[in-house]
Each structure stands twice: as C-alpha cells, then as structure tokens.
Amino acid sequence: MDLTGKTAIVTGSGRGIGREIALKLAEAGANVVVNDFGIPEPANETVEQIKKLQRQSMVAMGDVSQAADVNRIVDMTVAAYGKLDILVNNAGITRDQLLLRMSDDDWDKVLTVDLKSVFLCTRSALRHMIRQRSGRIISISSIVGIIGNAGQANYASAKAGIIGFTKAIAKEVASRNITVNAVAPGFIDTAMTQQLPEERRQEMANKIPAGYLGTPRDVAEAVAFLASDEARYITGQVLTVDGGISLGKL
Ligand code: NAI
C-alpha cells in the first residue's frame, strides 16, 4: 500500500487507535495532520513519531463536534499541504449507563462527539475532495453499532448512525472518485477498554473466537487498505476487525 504524497487528517489521533492509524498512514507515505482535543502533549508526541518516519506532520487541535473547529482544521490542512486526500473520522467517547439511568447529557454528548462530528468533518472534507475529484473517507464505527451492547444505547446508536451515514454519502460521491467506508473494531486494547476491570477484560477475551483483544495496529491496517488506491472499487462498506466476535455463538 503506497500512500506517498497523500495528505491525511486523523481525528482524535493523540493516542490509542487514532495515533496508530496516523503512524500507519505515515509509514505508507502520507503526510498526516494530527487532531485531538484537550491537552496538546499527546498530539505533539504523535507528530514527533511521524516526523521520525520522514513525513510531514502537524497538530490541529480542536473539538470535532464543533463546526467552526472542524472547518479550521480542514482549512489549515489544505493551506499547509495544498489538498486533502484522506479523512479518518476516529475521535470518539463513551458514557456508558443502563438506559433508565442515562441522562440527557450522556445521550447528547456521545451522539454529538461520535456521530455529529462525522457529519461535520465529512462535509468539510468533501468540499475539497469533490473539487479534486478524488478522496477517501474512513470512519471508525464499532461492532457495538452492529450487534448492540447493554449499557451502551447512546454509543450503539452513534456507531450504527455512522454506518447509515457512510452508505448514504458513499452513494452521493461515488461518481466523483471518492470512497466512503467504515471500520468496525471489536474489543481493542486501548485506554477506552483499559478502564474496565481485569476480570471483565478476561471475560471479553474468552468470548472472542481469536482468543485475545485486538491491537490498535489491527485496526490501522484495515484503515490503510481502505485509504489505498487498491481499494478504489470498495465503497459504502463496513469492514469488521474483531477476531470473530460478531459472528456469534453456535
Ligand atoms: P481513546 O479514548 O484512547 O482515544 C480517543 C481520542 O479521541 C483521544 O485522544 C481523545 O482526546 C480524542 N477525542 C475525544 N473527543 C474528541 C473531540 N471532541 N474532538 C477531537 N478529539 C477528541 O479511544 P480509542 O480506543 O483509541 O478509540 C478510537 C475510536 O475507535 C473511537 O471512535 C472508538 O469509539 C472506536 N472504537 C474503539 C474500540 C476499542 O475497543 N477501544 C472498539 C470499537 C471502536
């Protein structure tokens, strides 16, 4: 997979899966804009690691659930690199709670950060990609958006929403040489899942046919493929990266 000379934005790439995607795209040759929200140190660290790979990189801090921030991030990217080839909508949060205890704020926050951000970033990126007549949009959904999970009604709704959004926009822009796909990871070993008690993590691992949690790298490999020229005829798809867990039990 050769992404030499491509420009990518990866949202929420200060750590976890986002950082690994940013590094993988850079290894494949892309220049990468690292977005994150909150303290800038993690994003700066991702940029340092990309520069060690001899690629160009910069931080574009901002809240991807706010239109003004999103437009600034995309404009900064195009001003610095002259184009935008790959957008990876990775930023996401959880606020787990059983439904009867879920507050309006728990619902709104997760839908805004996990789903509205995908709409805002994609709309902003497409303004440039449609003009260029090329582009790749890859959004990180979750198997929870496909098979559900108790205590995650907000997150499951947002992640399922990403899948519907992906299919609709894939149809809108297919004729412009732009593909729009989603990657649905299963249980991946990151800060998000490290919050869970060790007992629960072991329980999860036992349910995975592969027998272990995935790594951020497993997700990044799938994203890099969908970003490549080789994947030009794949659009509106959801690529599950989950060690087989969504296949269910016999
Ligand atoms: P993480 O919590 O380690 O990293 C998320 C990053 O997004 C953080 O750097 C955070 O600062 C950033 N972020 C949060 N809100 C933001 C905002 N409003 N604007 C910009 N950046 C923001 O999470 P992880 O595990 O790396 O997950 C990445 C994506 O993969 C998320 O969309 C998550 O839902 C998804 N995912 C994760 C799975 C897992 O098992 N870890 C499984 C399935 C999907």
CSV table of N, CA and C in Angstrom, one decimal, residues 3 17 22 30 98 109 123 126 129 151 175 196 213 233-235:
chain,number,residue,atom,x,y,z
A,3,LEU,N,1.0,5.2,-0.1
A,3,LEU,CA,0.3,6.5,0.1
A,3,LEU,C,1.2,7.7,-0.1
A,17,ILE,N,-6.1,4.2,19.1
A,17,ILE,CA,-6.3,3.7,17.7
A,17,ILE,C,-6.0,4.8,16.7
A,22,ALA,N,-2.6,7.1,12.4
A,22,ALA,CA,-1.8,8.2,11.9
A,22,ALA,C,-0.4,7.7,11.5
A,30,ALA,N,2.1,8.8,3.7
A,30,ALA,CA,1.2,10.0,3.7
A,30,ALA,C,1.8,11.1,4.7
A,98,LEU,N,-26.9,2.2,32.0
A,98,LEU,CA,-28.2,1.5,31.6
A,98,LEU,C,-29.2,2.6,31.3
A,109,LYS,N,-24.1,14.1,24.5
A,109,LYS,CA,-22.6,14.2,24.4
A,109,LYS,C,-22.1,13.1,23.5
A,123,ARG,N,-18.5,16.6,5.7
A,123,ARG,CA,-19.0,17.7,4.9
A,123,ARG,C,-17.8,18.7,4.6
A,126,LEU,N,-15.3,17.0,2.2
A,126,LEU,CA,-15.8,16.8,0.8
A,126,LEU,C,-15.8,18.1,-0.1
A,129,MET,N,-12.6,17.5,-1.6
A,129,MET,CA,-12.4,16.3,-2.3
A,129,MET,C,-13.2,16.3,-3.6
A,151,GLY,N,-26.0,-1.3,28.2
A,151,GLY,CA,-25.3,-0.2,28.9
A,151,GLY,C,-24.7,0.8,27.9
A,175,SER,N,-19.5,8.8,-7.9
A,175,SER,CA,-19.2,9.3,-9.2
A,175,SER,C,-18.0,10.3,-9.3
A,196,LEU,N,-11.8,-0.8,32.0
A,196,LEU,CA,-12.6,-1.9,32.5
A,196,LEU,C,-11.8,-2.8,33.5
A,213,LEU,N,-7.8,-9.8,22.8
A,213,LEU,CA,-8.2,-8.5,22.3
A,213,LEU,C,-7.3,-8.0,21.1
A,233,TYR,N,-12.5,0.4,-5.6
A,233,TYR,CA,-13.8,0.0,-6.0
A,233,TYR,C,-14.6,-0.5,-4.8
A,234,ILE,N,-14.1,-0.2,-3.6
A,234,ILE,CA,-14.8,-0.6,-2.4
A,234,ILE,C,-15.4,0.7,-1.8
A,235,THR,N,-16.8,0.8,-1.7
A,235,THR,CA,-17.4,1.9,-1.1
A,235,THR,C,-18.7,1.6,-0.4
